[in-house]
XYZ file of C-alpha atoms in Angstrom:
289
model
C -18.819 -30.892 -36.573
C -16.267 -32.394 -33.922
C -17.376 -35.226 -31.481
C -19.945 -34.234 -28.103
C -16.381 -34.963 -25.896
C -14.432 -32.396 -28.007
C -16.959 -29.533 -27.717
C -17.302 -30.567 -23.902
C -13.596 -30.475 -23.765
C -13.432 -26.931 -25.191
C -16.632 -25.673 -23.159
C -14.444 -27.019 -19.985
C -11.340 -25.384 -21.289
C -12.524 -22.142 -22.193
C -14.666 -22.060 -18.932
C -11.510 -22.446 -16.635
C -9.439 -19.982 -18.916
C -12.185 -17.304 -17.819
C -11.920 -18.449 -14.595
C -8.198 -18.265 -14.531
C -8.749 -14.432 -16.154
C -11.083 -13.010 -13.534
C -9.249 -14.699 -10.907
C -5.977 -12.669 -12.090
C -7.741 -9.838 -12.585
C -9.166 -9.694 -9.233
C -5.360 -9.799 -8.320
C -4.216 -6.888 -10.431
C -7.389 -5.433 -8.547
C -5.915 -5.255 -5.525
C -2.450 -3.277 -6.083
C -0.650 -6.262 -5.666
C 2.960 -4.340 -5.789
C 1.841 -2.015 -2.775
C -0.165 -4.982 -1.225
C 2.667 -7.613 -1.036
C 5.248 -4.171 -0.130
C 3.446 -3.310 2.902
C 2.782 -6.596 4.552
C 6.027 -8.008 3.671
C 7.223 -4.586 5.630
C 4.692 -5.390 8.454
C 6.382 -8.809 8.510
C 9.588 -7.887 8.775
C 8.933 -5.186 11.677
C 7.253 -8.019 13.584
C 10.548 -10.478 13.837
C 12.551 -7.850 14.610
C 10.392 -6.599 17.392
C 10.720 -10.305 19.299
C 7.240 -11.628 18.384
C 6.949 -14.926 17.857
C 6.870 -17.009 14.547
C 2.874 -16.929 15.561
C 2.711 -13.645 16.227
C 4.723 -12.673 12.956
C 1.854 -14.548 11.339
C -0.887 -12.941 12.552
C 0.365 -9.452 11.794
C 1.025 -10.505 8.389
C -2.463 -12.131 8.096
C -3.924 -8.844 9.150
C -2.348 -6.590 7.505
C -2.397 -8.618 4.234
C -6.405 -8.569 4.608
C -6.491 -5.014 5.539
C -4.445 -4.123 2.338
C -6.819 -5.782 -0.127
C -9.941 -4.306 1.625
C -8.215 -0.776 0.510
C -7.073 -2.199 -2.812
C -9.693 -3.543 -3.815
C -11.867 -0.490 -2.831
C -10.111 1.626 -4.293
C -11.104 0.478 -7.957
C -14.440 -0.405 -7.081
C -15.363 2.905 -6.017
C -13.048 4.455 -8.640
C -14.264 2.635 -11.334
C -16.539 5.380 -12.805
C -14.069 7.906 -12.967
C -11.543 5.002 -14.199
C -14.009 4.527 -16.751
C -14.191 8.293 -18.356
C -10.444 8.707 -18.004
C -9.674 5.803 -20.357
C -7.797 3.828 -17.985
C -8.061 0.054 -19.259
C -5.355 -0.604 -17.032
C -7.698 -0.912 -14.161
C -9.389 -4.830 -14.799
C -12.587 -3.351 -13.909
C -12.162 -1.427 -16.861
C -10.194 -3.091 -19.371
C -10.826 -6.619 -17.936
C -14.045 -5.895 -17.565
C -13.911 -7.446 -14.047
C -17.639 -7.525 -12.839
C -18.068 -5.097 -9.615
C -20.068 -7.312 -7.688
C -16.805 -9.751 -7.332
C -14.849 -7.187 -6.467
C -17.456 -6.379 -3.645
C -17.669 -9.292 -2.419
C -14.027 -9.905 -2.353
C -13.581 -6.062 -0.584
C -16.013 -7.201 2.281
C -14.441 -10.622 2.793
C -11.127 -9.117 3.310
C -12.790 -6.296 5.651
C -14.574 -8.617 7.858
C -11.698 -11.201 8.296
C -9.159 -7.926 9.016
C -11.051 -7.640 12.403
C -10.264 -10.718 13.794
C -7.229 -11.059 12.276
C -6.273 -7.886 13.769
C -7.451 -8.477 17.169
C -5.408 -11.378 17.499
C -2.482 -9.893 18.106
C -4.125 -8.014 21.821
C -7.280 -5.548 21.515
C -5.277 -2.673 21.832
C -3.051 -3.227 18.920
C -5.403 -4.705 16.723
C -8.053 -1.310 17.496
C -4.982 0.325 16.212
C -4.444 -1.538 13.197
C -8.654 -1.581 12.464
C -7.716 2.304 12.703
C -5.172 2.345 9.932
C -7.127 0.364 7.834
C -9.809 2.922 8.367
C -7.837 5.831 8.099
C -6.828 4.069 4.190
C -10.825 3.707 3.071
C -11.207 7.498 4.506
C -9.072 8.193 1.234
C -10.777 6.282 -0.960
C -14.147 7.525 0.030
C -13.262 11.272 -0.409
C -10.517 12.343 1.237
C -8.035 11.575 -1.823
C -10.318 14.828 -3.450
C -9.172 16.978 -0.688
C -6.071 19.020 0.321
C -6.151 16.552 3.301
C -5.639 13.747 0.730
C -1.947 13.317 2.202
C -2.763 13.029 6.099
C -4.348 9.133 5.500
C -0.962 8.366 4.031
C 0.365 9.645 6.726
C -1.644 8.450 9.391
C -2.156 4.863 8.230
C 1.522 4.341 7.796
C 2.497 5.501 11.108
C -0.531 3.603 12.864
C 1.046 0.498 11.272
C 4.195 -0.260 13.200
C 2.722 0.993 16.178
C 0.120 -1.803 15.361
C 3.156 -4.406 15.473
C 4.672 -2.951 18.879
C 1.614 -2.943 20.500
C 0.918 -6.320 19.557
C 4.135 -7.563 22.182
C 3.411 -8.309 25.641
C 2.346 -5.549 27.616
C 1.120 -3.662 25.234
C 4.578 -0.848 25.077
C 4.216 2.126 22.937
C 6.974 2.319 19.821
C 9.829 4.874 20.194
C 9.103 8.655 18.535
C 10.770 7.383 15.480
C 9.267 4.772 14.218
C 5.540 6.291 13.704
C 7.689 9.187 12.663
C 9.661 7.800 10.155
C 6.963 5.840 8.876
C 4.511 8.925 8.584
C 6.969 10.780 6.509
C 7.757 7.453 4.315
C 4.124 7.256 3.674
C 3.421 10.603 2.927
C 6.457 10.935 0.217
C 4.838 7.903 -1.609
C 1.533 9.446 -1.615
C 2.939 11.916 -3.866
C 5.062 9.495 -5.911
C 2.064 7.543 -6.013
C -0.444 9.937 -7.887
C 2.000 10.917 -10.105
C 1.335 8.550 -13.517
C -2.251 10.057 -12.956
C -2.433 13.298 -12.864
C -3.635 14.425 -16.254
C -6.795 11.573 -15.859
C -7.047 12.935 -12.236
C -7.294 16.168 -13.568
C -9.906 15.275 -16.333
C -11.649 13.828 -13.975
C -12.008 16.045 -11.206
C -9.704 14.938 -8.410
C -8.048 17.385 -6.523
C -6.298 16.176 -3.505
C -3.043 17.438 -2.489
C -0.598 16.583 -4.990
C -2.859 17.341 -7.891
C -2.826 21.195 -6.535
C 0.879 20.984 -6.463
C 1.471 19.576 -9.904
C 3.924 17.599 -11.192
C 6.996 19.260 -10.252
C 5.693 19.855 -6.434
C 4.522 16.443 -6.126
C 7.969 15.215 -7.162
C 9.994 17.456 -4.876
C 7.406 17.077 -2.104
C 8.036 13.169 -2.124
C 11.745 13.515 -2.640
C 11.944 15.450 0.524
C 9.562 13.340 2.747
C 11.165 10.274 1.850
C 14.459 11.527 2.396
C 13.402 12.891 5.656
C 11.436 9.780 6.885
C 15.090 7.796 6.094
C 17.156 10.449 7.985
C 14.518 9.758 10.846
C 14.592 5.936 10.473
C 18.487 6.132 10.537
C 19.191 8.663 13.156
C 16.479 8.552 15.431
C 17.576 5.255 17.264
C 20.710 7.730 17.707
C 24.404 6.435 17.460
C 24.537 5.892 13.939
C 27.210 3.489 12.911
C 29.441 4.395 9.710
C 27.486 1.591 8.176
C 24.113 3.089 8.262
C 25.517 6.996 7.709
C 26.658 5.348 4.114
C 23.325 3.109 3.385
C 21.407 7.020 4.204
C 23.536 8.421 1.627
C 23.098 5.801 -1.192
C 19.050 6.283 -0.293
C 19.455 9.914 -0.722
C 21.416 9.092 -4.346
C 18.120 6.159 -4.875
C 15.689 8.826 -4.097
C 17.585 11.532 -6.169
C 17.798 9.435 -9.007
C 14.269 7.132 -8.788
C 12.184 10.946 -8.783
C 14.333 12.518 -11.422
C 13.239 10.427 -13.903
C 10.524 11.770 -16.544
C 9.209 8.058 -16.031
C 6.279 8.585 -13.309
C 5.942 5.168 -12.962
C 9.182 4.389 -11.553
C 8.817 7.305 -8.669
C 6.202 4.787 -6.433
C 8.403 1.975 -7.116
C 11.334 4.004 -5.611
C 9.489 5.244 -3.182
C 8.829 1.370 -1.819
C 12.109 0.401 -2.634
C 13.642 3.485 -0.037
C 11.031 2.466 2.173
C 12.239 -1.142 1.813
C 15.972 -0.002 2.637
C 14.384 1.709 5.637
C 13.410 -0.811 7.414
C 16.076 -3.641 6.286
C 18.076 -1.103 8.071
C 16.475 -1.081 11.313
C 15.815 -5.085 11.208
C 19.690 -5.159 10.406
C 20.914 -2.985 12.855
C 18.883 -4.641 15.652
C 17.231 -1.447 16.854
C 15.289 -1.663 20.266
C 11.188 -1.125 18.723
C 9.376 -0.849 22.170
């Protein structure tokens, strides 16, 4: 038998490791590609838009909290039906990530998105609150539902007209921003189910895409994205040669990212046009109120 320091050592070692694990878990919880994606885009809309480093800040303090409310959510109230479709990919699942962390992690997140969000004006932070609510309408139900697409939808567009709204004065964003962004997040709903549909369809989900199948879900997303890029491109109007060529090689990205038989690349293409997207606008300087 080793020494009383030795087993102390390896009680204290084995107790951080587990801490360590449910602490990376919890971050796999989340949807930490779509999580970082999304506020990193928020981010970026922000500087271009004229706000200040502050304001930059705050929207990406929001919009970071508001994104692990609806990650984290999202397995906690899927973790059931996670459970009978064999998906120990999901740490509550395979990790075996205890639900009442995860709950208390959801509601921190929740509660500090509403003053987060209001910093940047009441009106603009009631609108982000709104996409934020618009993403748990999905979770609780909606993502059963033919509607399952119009939270997508919604909660995308609602987001850069969170970051105009947040400048002085309160402007509204041009047409085609929400546009563009409501079509973007639409297409990657699609993309998004896509690695799930045979569990979905063991397990009784039936939104949208899972009535269209595979094949409609994959043209359905190639079309919306490529259509929320033509918006994002055009709509500002006088297109430079520049950006005419950058719309092209997303059209080839899109092309090529959704005909794949690999259903897990089609989400990460559909960030990665939605990335191009708005490097664009940020690049090109567009006017965003």
């Amino acid at each position: 038998m080793g020494a009383p320091h030795t087993w102390a050592f390896r009680i204290g070692t084995a107790w951080h490791a587990g801490v360590a694990g449910r602490r990376a878990a919890l971050v796999r919880a989340c949807h930490p590609e779509p999580t970082a994606a999304v506020t990193l885009f928020a981010a970026a809309l922000a500087a271009s838009s004229g706000r200040t480093a502050g304001g930059v800040g705050r929207v990406a303090s929001a919009v970071l909290a508001g994104q692990l409310s609806v990650g984290w959510s999202n397995d906690l109230v899927d973790r059931h039906r996670d459970a009978v479709g064999g998906r120990g990919d999901k740490p509550l699942v395979g990790d075996r990530l205890a639900p009442g962390t995860v709950a208390v992690a959801t509601a921190s997140a929740l509660v500090a998105c509403v003053p987060l969000s209001l910093a940047s004006g009441r009106r603009a932070g009631l609108t982000h609150l709104a996409a934020v609510a618009s993403a748990w309408c999905y979770n609780l139900g909606l993502k059963s539902t033919p509607l399952s697409v119009v939270p997508y939808a919604a909660s995308f567009a609602l987001l850069p007209t969170f970051v105009v709204r947040g400048l002085p004065g309160s402007p509204e964003p041009p047409w085609w921003l929400p546009a563009a962004a409501a079509l973007l997040g639409a297409g990657a709903h699609f993309a998004n189910v896509l690695p799930d549909l045979e569990t979905d369809a063991r397990t009784g989900v039936r939104g949208l895409p899972q009535r269209l199948g595979a094949a409609g879900s994959r043209e359905s997303a190639a079309v919306l994205l490529a259509a929320g890029s033509a918006v994002a491109v055009l709509g500002p109007g006088r297109p430079t040669a520049w950006r005419v060529g950058a719309l092209a090689a997303v059209g080839v990205l899109t092309g090529v990212g959704l005909g794949r038989d690999d259903d897990r690349t089609a989400f990460r293409t559909a960030m990665a046009v939605a990335a191009i997207d708005v490097a664009l606008v940020v690049a090109a300087g567009t006017r965003l109120a």
